[in-house]
mmCIF file of C-alpha atoms in Angstrom:
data_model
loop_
_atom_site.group_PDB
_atom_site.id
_atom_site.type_symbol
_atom_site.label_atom_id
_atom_site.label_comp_id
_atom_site.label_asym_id
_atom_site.label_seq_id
_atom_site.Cartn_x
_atom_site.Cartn_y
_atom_site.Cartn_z
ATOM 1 C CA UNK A 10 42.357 156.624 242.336
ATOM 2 C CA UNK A 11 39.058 156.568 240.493
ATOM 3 C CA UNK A 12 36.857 153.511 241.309
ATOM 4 C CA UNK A 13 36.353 150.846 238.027
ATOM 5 C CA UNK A 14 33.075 151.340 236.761
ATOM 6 C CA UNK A 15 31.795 147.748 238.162
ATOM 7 C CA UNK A 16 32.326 148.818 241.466
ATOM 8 C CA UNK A 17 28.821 149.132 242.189
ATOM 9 C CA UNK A 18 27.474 146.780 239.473
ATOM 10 C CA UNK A 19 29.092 143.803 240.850
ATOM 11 C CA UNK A 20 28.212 141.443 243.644
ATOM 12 C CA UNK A 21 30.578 142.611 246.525
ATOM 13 C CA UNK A 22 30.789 139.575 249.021
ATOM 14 C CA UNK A 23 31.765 142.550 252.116
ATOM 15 C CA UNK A 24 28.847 144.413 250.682
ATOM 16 C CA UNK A 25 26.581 141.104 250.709
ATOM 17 C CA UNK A 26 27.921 140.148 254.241
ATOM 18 C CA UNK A 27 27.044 143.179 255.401
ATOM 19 C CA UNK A 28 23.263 143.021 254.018
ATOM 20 C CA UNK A 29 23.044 139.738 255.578
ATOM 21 C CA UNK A 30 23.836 141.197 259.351
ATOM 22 C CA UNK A 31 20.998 144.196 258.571
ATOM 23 C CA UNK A 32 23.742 147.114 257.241
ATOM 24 C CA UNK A 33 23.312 149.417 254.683
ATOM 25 C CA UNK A 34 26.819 149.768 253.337
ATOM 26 C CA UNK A 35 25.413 147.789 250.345
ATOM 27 C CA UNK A 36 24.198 148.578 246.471
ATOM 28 C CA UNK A 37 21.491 147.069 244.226
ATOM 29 C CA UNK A 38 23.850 143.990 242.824
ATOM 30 C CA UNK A 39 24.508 143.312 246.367
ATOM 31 C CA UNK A 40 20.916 142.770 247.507
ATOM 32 C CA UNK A 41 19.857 140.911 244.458
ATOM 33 C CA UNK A 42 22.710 138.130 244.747
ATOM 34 C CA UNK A 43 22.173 138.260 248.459
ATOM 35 C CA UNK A 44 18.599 137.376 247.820
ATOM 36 C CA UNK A 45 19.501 134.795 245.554
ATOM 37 C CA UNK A 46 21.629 132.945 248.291
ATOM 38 C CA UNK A 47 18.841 133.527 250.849
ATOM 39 C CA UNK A 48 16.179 131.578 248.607
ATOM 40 C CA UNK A 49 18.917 128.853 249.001
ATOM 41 C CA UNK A 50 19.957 128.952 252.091
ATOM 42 C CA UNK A 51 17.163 130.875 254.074
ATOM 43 C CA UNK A 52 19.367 130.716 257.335
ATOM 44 C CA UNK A 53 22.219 132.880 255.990
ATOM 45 C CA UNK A 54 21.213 135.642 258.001
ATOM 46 C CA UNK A 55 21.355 133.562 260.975
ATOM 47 C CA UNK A 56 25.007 132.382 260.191
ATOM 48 C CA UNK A 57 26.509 135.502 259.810
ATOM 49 C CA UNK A 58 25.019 136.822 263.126
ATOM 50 C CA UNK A 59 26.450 133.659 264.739
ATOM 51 C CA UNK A 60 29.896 134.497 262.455
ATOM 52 C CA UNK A 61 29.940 138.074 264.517
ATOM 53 C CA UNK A 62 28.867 136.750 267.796
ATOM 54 C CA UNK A 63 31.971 133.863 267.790
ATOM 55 C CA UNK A 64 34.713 136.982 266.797
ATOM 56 C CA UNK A 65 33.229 139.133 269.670
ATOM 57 C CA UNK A 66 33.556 136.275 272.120
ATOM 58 C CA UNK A 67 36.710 135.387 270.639
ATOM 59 C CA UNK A 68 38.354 138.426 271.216
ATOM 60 C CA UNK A 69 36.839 138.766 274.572
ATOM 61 C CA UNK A 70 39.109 136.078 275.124
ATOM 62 C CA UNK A 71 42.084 136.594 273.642
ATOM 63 C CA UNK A 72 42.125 140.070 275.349
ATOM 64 C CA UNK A 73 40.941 138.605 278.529
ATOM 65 C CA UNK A 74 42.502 135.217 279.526
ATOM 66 C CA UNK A 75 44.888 135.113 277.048
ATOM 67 C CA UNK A 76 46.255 138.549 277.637
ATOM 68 C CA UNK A 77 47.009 139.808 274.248
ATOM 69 C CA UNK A 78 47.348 142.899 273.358
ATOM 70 C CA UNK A 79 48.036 143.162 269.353
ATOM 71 C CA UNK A 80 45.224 142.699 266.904
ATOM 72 C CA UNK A 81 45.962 141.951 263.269
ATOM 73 C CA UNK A 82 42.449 141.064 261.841
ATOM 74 C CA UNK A 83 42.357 139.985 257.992
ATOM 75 C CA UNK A 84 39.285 140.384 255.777
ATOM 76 C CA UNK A 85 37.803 142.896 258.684
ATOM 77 C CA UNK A 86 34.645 143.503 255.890
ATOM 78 C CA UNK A 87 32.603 146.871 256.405
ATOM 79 C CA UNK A 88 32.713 148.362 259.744
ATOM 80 C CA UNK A 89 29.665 146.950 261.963
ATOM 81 C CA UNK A 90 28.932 147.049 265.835
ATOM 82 C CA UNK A 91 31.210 145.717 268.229
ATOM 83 C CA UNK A 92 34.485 145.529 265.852
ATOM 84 C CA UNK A 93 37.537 143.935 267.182
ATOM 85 C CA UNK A 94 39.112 147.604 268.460
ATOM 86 C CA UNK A 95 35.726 147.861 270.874
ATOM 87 C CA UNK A 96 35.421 144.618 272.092
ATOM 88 C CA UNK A 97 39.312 144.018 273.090
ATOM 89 C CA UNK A 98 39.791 147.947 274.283
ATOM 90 C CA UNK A 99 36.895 147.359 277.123
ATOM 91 C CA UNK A 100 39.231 144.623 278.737
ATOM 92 C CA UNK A 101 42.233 145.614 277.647
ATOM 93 C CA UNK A 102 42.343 149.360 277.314
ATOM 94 C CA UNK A 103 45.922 149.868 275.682
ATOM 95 C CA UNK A 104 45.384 147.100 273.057
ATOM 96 C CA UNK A 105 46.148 148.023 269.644
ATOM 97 C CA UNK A 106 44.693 146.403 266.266
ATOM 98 C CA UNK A 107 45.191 146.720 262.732
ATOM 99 C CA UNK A 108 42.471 146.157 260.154
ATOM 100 C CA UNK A 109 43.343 144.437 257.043
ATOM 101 C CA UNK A 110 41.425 144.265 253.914
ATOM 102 C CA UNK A 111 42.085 144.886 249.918
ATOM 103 C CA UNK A 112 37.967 145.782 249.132
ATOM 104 C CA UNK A 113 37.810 149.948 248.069
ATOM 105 C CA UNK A 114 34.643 150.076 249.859
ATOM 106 C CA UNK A 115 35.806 148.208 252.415
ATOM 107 C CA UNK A 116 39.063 150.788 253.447
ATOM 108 C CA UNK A 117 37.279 154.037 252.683
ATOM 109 C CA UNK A 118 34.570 153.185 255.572
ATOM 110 C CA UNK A 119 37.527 151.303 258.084
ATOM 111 C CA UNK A 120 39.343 154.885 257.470
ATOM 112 C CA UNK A 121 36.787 157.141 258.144
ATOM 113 C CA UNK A 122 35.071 154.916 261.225
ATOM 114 C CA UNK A 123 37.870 152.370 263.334
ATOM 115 C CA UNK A 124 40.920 153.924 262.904
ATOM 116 C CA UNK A 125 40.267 156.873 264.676
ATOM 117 C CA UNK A 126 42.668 156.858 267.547
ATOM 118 C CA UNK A 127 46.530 156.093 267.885
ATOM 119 C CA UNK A 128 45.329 152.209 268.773
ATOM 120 C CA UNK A 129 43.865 151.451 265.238
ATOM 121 C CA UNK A 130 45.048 151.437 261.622
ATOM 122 C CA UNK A 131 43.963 149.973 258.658
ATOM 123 C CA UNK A 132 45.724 148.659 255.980
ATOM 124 C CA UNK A 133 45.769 147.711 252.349
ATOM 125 C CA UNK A 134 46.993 144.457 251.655
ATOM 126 C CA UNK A 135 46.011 140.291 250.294
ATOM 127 C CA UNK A 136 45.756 137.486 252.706
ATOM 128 C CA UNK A 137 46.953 135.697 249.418
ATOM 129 C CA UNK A 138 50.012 137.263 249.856
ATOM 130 C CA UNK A 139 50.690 137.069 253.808
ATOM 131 C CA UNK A 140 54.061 138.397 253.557
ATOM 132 C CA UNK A 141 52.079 142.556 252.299
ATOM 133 C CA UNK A 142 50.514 142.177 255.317
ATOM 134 C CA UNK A 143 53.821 141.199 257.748
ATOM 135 C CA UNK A 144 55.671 143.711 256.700
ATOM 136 C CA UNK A 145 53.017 146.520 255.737
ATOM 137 C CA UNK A 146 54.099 149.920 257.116
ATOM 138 C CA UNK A 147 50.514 150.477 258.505
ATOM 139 C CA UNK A 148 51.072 146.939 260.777
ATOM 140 C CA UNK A 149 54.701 147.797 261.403
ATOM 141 C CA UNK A 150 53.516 151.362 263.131
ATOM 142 C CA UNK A 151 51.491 149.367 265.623
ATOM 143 C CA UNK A 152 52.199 145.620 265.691
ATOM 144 C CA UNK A 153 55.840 143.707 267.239
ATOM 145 C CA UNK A 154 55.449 140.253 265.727
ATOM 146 C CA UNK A 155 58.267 139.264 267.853
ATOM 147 C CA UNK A 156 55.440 139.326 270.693
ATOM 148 C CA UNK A 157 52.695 137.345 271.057
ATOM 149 C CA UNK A 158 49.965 138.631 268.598
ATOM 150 C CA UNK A 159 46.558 137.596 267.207
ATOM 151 C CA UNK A 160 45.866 137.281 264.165
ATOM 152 C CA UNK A 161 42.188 136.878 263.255
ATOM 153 C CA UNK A 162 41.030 134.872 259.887
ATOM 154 C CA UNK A 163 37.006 135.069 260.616
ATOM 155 C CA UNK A 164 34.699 134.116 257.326
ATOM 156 C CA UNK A 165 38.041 134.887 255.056
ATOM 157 C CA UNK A 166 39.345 131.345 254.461
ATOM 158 C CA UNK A 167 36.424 130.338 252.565
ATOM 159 C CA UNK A 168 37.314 132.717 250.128
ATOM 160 C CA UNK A 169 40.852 131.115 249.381
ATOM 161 C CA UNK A 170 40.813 128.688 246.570
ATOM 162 C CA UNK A 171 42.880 125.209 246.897
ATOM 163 C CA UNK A 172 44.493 126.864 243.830
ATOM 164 C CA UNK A 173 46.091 130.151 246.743
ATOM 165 C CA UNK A 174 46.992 127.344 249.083
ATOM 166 C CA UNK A 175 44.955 128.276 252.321
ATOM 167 C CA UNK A 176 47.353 125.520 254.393
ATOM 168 C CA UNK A 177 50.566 128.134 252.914
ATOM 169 C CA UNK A 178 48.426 131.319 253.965
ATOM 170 C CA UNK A 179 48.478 130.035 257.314
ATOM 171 C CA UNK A 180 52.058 128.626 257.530
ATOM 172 C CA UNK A 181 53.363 131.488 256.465
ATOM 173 C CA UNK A 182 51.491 133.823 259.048
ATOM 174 C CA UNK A 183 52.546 131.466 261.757
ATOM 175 C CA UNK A 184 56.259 131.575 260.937
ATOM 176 C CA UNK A 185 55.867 135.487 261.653
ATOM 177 C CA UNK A 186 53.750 135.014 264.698
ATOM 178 C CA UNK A 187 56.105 135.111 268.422
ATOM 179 C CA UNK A 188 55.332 131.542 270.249
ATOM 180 C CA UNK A 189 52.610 131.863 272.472
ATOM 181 C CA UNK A 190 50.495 133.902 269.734
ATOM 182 C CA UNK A 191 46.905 133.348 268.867
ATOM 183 C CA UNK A 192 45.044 132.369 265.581
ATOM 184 C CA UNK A 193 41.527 132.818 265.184
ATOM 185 C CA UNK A 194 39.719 131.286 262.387
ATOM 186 C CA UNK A 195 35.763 130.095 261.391
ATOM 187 C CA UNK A 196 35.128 128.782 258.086
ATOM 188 C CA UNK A 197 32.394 127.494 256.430
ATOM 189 C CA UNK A 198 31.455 123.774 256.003
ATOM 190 C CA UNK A 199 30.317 122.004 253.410
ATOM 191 C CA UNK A 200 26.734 121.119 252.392
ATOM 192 C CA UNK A 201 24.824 120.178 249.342
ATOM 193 C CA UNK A 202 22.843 123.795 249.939
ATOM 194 C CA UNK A 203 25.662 125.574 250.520
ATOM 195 C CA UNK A 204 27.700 124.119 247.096
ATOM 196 C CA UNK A 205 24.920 125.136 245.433
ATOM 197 C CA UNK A 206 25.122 128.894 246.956
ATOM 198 C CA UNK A 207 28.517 128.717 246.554
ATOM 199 C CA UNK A 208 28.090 128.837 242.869
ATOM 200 C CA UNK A 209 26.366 132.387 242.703
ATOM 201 C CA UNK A 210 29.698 134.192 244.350
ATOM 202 C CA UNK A 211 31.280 132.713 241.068
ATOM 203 C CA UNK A 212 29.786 136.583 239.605
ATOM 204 C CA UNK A 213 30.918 137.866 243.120
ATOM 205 C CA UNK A 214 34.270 139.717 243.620
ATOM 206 C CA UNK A 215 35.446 136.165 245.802
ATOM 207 C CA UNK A 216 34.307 132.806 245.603
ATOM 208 C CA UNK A 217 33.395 130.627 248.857
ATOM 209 C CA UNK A 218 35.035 127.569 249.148
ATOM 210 C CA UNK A 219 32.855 125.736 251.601
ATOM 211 C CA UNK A 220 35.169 122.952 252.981
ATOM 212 C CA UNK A 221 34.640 119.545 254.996
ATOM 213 C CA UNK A 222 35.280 119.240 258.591
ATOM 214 C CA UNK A 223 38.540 117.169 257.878
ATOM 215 C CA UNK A 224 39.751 120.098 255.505
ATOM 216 C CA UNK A 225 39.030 122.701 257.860
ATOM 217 C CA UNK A 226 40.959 120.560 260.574
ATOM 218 C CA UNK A 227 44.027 119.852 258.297
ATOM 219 C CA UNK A 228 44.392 123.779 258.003
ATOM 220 C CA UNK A 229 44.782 124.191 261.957
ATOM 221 C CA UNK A 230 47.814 121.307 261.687
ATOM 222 C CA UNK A 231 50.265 122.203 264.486
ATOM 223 C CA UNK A 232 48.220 124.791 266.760
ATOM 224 C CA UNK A 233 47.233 124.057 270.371
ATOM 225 C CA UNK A 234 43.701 124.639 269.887
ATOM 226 C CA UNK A 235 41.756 125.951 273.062
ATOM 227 C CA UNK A 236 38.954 124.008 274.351
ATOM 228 C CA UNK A 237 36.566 123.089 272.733
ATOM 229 C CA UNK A 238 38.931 122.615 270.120
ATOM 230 C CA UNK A 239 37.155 123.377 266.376
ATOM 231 C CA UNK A 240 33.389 123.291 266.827
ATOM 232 C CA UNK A 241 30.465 124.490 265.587
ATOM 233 C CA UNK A 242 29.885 128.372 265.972
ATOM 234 C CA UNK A 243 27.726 128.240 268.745
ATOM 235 C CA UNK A 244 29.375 126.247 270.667
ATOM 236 C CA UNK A 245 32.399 127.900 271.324
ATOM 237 C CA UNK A 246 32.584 129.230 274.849
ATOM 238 C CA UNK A 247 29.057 130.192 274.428
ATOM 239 C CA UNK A 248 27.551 132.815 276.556
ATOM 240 C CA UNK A 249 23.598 131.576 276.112
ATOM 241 C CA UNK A 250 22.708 128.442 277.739
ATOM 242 C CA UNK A 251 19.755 127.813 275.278
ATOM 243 C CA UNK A 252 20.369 127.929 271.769
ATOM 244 C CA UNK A 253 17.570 127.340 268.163
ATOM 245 C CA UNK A 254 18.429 124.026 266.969
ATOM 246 C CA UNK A 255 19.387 125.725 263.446
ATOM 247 C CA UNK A 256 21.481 127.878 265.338
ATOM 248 C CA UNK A 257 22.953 124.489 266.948
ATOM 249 C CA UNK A 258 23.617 122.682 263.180
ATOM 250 C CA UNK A 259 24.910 125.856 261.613
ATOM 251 C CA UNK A 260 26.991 124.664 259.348
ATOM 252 C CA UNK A 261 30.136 127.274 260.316
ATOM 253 C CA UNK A 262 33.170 126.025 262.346
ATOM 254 C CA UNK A 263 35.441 127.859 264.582
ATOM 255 C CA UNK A 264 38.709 127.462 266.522
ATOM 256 C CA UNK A 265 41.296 129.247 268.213
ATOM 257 C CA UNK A 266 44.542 128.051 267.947
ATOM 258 C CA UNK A 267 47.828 128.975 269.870
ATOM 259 C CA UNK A 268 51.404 129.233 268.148
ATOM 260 C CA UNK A 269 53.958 127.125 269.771
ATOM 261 C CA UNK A 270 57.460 127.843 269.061
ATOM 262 C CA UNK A 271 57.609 125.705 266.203
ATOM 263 C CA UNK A 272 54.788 124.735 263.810
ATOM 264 C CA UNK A 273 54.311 121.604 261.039
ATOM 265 C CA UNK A 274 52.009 120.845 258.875
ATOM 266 C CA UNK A 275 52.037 124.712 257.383
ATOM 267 C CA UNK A 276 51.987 123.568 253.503
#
């Protein structure tokens, strides 16, 4: 299928995300809109280091302690180091993950570089629609939802409007998701800086939707969150004692939430 002919004209928030963390899966549109959120937020490269660093220690425990297994992570973004497939196979060796994403750019490199073993696939689908992604053939080959399963929403959310429903999103993935299941999510909150920011992605591909602490909360109704409950970034399970003071007031928040065998709140 031939690409459209903005595909490399356009802002591309994987693309920017990527620039951000120091990659070079990115194009010219990219790095100017990038640069225009750094002059506003100067600290944006920080935040998405801080964005990786909380899914790598995440997973670490969710393969660890938590002993799972299955992997379903949605909005993956451009292939970087330590992806979920890396980090979960060095505990758990047999542990099998699926990639989801709906960005060209974004499946041609998961293709080519994570799903190269009988452990990994990737597939096509919309969070927006959470039922494509339940019962996607490329999930079905690897994932058993009637077992415990995680299901990783890292730096997606914000790009659900009030208008998709984020609170349904998540219901919905829950109802498919065994009790005893895992739901990882980090989300960005809001800040005069970061409204103003926000407003660029509006000639992005996806708009951020920074949200309070209290909305961020509401959207983890009904999950057992692990300690610390829904905190800033850093200080989840952190693995550095000493930490900058921006990296301490990032304005990201994280949380991991278990599935019990029934769920409210969902939307």
């Amino acid at each position: 299928m031939p690409l459209p002919p903005t595909f490399t004209t356009a802002p591309n928030v994987a693309r920017m995300y990527d620039y951000f963390l120091g990659g070079k899966e990115n194009f010219a549109a990219d790095r100017a809109m990038a640069e225009k959120v750094l002059r506003l937020v100067p600290q944006v490269r920080t935040y998405a280091r801080l964005n990786r660093e909380f899914l790598v220690r995440a997973t670490l425990f969710l393969a660890g302690e938590a002993g799972i297994t299955q992997f379903v992570d949605i909005g993956s973004g451009l292939p970087t180091q330590r992806n979920v497939h890396e980090v979960a196979q060095q505990i758990a060796p047999g542990a099998r993950v699926v990639y989801v994403d709906n960005d060209p750019m974004v499946l041609v490199h998961a293709r080519a570089l994570l799903a190269t073993d009988a452990q990994t696939r990737v597939a096509d689908a919309d969070l927006r629609k959470p039922s494509s992604i339940v019962g996607h053939r490329e999930v079905l080959n690897l994932i058993d939802w009637s077992k415990p399963v995680a299901v990783l929403l890292v730096a997606v959310l914000h790009s659900i409007t009030d208008t998709d429903d984020p609170r349904r999103i998540i219901g919905e993935l829950c109802a498919a998701m065994a009790p005893g299941s895992y739901l990882v999510i980090s989300h960005v909150e809001q800040r005069p800086e970061l409204v103003r920011a926000a407003d660029l992605y509006r000639n992005a591909n996806a708009p951020v939707v920074p949200r309070t602490a209290e909305e961020i909360a509401a959207l983890l109704s009904g999950l057992d969150l692990v300690e610390p409950g829904l905190v800033r970034l850093p200080l989840w399970r952190p693995r550095e004692l000493e930490m900058w003071p921006e990296e301490l007031d990032a304005p990201l928040l994280g949380a991991v939430g278990r599935v019990a065998s029934t769920r409210t709140g969902g939307g």
